[in-house]
Amino acid sequence: MKGMRGPGESRDTAMAVEQDIFDAVVMADERFHGEGYQEGYEEGSSLGIVEGKQYGMVHGAKIGSEIGCYRGFALAWKCLLHSGTGEKDRKMKVVEALIALLQDFPYDDPTYEKLHEDLDRIRGKFRQLCSLLNVQPDFKVTPGGSGLAF
């Protein structure tokens, strides 16, 4: 109470106690805000890691499936074109170029800086081969699997 002091208590000491209580109330908002922020940050970080891992697995699987279809397509056509001459030589060169791009693709390095550039080159070479072979592929990724349809 203001104006009432205990024995040996000065007016300055009583005001300091009142000020400390007032500061504790005012600072509680900041303290709770900081604690809430820290808890939210930690929970968000752990959830972000889980979500990022799931996203990476899904998209990595899609790219892997796409690359696998291109590889199977190229190897099948290499066998079919193996004994040809003339126009088949040009087609064979494109097939071999596609196979070379697929062999150089960094399957084990998700941090490879030119991953998307290389993937675009592979897609372009695949489209070129399809044009030379006069086929209209339709690559689809579905929950049941992925593949090429003609």
CSV table of C-alpha atoms in Angstrom, one decimal:
chain,number,residue,atom,x,y,z
A,1,MET,CA,0.0,0.0,0.0
A,2,LYS,CA,1.2,3.4,-0.8
A,3,GLY,CA,2.2,5.5,2.1
A,4,MET,CA,2.5,2.5,4.4
A,5,ARG,CA,6.0,1.2,5.0
A,6,GLY,CA,7.3,-1.6,7.0
A,7,PRO,CA,9.9,-1.0,9.7
A,8,GLY,CA,13.2,-0.2,8.1
A,9,GLU,CA,11.8,0.2,4.7
A,10,SER,CA,12.4,3.4,2.9
A,11,ARG,CA,10.1,5.1,0.4
A,12,ASP,CA,12.6,4.3,-2.4
A,13,THR,CA,12.6,0.6,-1.6
A,14,ALA,CA,8.8,0.5,-1.7
A,15,MET,CA,8.7,2.2,-5.1
A,16,ALA,CA,11.4,-0.2,-6.4
A,17,VAL,CA,9.2,-3.2,-5.4
A,18,GLU,CA,6.2,-1.6,-7.0
A,19,GLN,CA,8.2,-0.9,-10.1
A,20,ASP,CA,9.5,-4.5,-10.3
A,21,ILE,CA,6.0,-5.9,-10.0
A,22,PHE,CA,4.8,-3.5,-12.7
A,23,ASP,CA,7.8,-4.4,-15.0
A,24,ALA,CA,7.0,-8.1,-14.5
A,25,VAL,CA,3.5,-7.6,-15.7
A,26,VAL,CA,4.4,-5.5,-18.6
A,27,MET,CA,7.3,-7.8,-19.6
A,28,ALA,CA,5.2,-10.9,-19.3
A,29,ASP,CA,3.7,-10.2,-22.7
A,30,GLU,CA,7.1,-9.9,-24.3
A,31,ARG,CA,8.3,-13.0,-22.5
A,32,PHE,CA,5.3,-15.1,-23.6
A,33,HIS,CA,5.5,-13.8,-27.1
A,34,GLY,CA,9.2,-14.8,-27.3
A,35,GLU,CA,8.5,-18.3,-25.8
A,36,GLY,CA,5.6,-18.8,-28.2
A,37,TYR,CA,7.7,-17.8,-31.1
A,38,GLN,CA,10.5,-20.2,-30.1
A,39,GLU,CA,8.0,-23.1,-29.7
A,40,GLY,CA,6.3,-22.3,-33.0
A,41,TYR,CA,9.6,-22.1,-34.8
A,42,GLU,CA,10.9,-25.4,-33.4
A,43,GLU,CA,7.6,-27.2,-34.3
A,44,GLY,CA,7.4,-25.5,-37.7
A,45,SER,CA,11.0,-26.5,-38.5
A,46,SER,CA,10.4,-30.2,-37.6
A,47,LEU,CA,7.2,-30.3,-39.7
A,48,GLY,CA,8.9,-28.5,-42.5
A,49,ILE,CA,11.6,-31.1,-42.6
A,50,VAL,CA,9.0,-33.9,-42.8
A,51,GLU,CA,7.0,-32.1,-45.4
A,52,GLY,CA,10.1,-31.4,-47.5
A,53,LYS,CA,11.2,-35.0,-47.3
A,54,GLN,CA,7.8,-36.2,-48.5
A,55,TYR,CA,7.8,-33.6,-51.3
A,56,GLY,CA,11.3,-34.6,-52.4
A,57,MET,CA,10.4,-38.3,-52.4
A,58,VAL,CA,7.3,-37.8,-54.5
A,59,HIS,CA,9.0,-35.5,-57.1
A,60,GLY,CA,12.2,-37.6,-57.1
A,61,ALA,CA,10.1,-40.7,-57.9
A,62,LYS,CA,8.3,-38.9,-60.7
A,63,ILE,CA,11.6,-37.8,-62.3
A,64,GLY,CA,13.1,-41.3,-61.8
A,65,SER,CA,10.0,-42.9,-63.4
A,66,GLU,CA,10.2,-40.4,-66.3
A,67,ILE,CA,14.0,-41.1,-66.8
A,68,GLY,CA,13.3,-44.9,-66.6
A,69,CYS,CA,10.7,-44.7,-69.4
A,70,TYR,CA,13.0,-42.7,-71.6
A,71,ARG,CA,15.8,-45.2,-71.0
A,72,GLY,CA,13.5,-48.2,-71.8
A,73,PHE,CA,12.2,-46.4,-74.9
A,74,ALA,CA,15.7,-45.6,-76.2
A,75,LEU,CA,17.1,-49.1,-75.5
A,76,ALA,CA,14.1,-50.8,-77.2
A,77,TRP,CA,14.5,-48.6,-80.3
A,78,LYS,CA,18.3,-49.2,-80.3
A,79,CYS,CA,17.6,-52.9,-80.7
A,80,LEU,CA,15.0,-52.3,-83.4
A,81,LEU,CA,17.2,-50.0,-85.4
A,82,HIS,CA,20.4,-51.9,-84.9
A,83,SER,CA,20.5,-53.6,-88.3
A,84,GLY,CA,19.5,-50.6,-90.5
A,85,THR,CA,21.2,-48.3,-92.9
A,86,GLY,CA,20.5,-44.9,-94.4
A,87,GLU,CA,17.7,-43.1,-92.5
A,88,LYS,CA,18.1,-45.5,-89.7
A,89,ASP,CA,21.7,-44.3,-89.1
A,90,ARG,CA,20.4,-40.8,-88.3
A,91,LYS,CA,17.8,-42.3,-86.0
A,92,MET,CA,20.5,-44.5,-84.3
A,93,LYS,CA,22.7,-41.5,-83.7
A,94,VAL,CA,19.8,-39.7,-81.9
A,95,VAL,CA,19.1,-42.9,-79.9
A,96,GLU,CA,22.7,-43.2,-78.9
A,97,ALA,CA,22.8,-39.5,-77.9
A,98,LEU,CA,19.7,-39.9,-75.7
A,99,ILE,CA,21.3,-43.0,-74.1
A,100,ALA,CA,24.5,-41.0,-73.5
A,101,LEU,CA,22.5,-38.2,-71.8
A,102,LEU,CA,20.7,-40.8,-69.7
A,103,GLN,CA,23.9,-42.4,-68.6
A,104,ASP,CA,25.4,-39.1,-67.6
A,105,PHE,CA,22.4,-38.1,-65.6
A,106,PRO,CA,23.2,-37.7,-61.9
A,107,TYR,CA,20.8,-40.2,-60.3
A,108,ASP,CA,22.5,-40.1,-56.9
A,109,ASP,CA,23.1,-36.4,-56.5
A,110,PRO,CA,19.9,-34.3,-55.7
A,111,THR,CA,22.0,-31.2,-55.1
A,112,TYR,CA,23.4,-31.3,-58.7
A,113,GLU,CA,23.1,-27.7,-59.9
A,114,LYS,CA,22.3,-28.5,-63.5
A,115,LEU,CA,19.8,-31.3,-62.8
A,116,HIS,CA,16.8,-29.4,-64.4
A,117,GLU,CA,18.9,-28.3,-67.3
A,118,ASP,CA,20.1,-31.9,-68.0
A,119,LEU,CA,16.5,-33.1,-67.6
A,120,ASP,CA,15.3,-30.5,-70.2
A,121,ARG,CA,18.1,-31.7,-72.6
A,122,ILE,CA,16.9,-35.3,-72.2
A,123,ARG,CA,13.3,-34.3,-72.8
A,124,GLY,CA,14.3,-32.4,-75.9
A,125,LYS,CA,16.3,-35.3,-77.3
A,126,PHE,CA,13.4,-37.6,-76.5
A,127,ARG,CA,11.0,-35.4,-78.5
A,128,GLN,CA,13.5,-35.2,-81.3
A,129,LEU,CA,13.7,-39.0,-81.4
A,130,CYS,CA,9.9,-39.4,-81.3
A,131,SER,CA,9.7,-36.9,-84.2
A,132,LEU,CA,12.2,-38.9,-86.3
A,133,LEU,CA,10.4,-42.2,-85.5
A,134,ASN,CA,7.0,-40.6,-86.2
A,135,VAL,CA,5.6,-41.7,-82.8
A,136,GLN,CA,3.3,-39.7,-80.6
A,137,PRO,CA,4.2,-40.6,-77.0
A,138,ASP,CA,2.1,-39.6,-74.0
A,139,PHE,CA,4.1,-39.9,-70.7
A,140,LYS,CA,1.8,-40.1,-67.7
A,141,VAL,CA,2.5,-40.4,-64.0
A,142,THR,CA,-0.5,-41.9,-62.1
A,143,PRO,CA,-0.9,-43.3,-58.6
A,144,GLY,CA,-1.0,-46.8,-60.2
A,145,GLY,CA,2.4,-46.2,-62.0
A,146,SER,CA,3.8,-44.3,-64.8
A,147,GLY,CA,4.6,-45.0,-68.4
A,148,LEU,CA,4.5,-44.1,-72.1
A,149,ALA,CA,1.5,-44.6,-74.3
A,150,PHE,CA,1.5,-44.4,-78.0
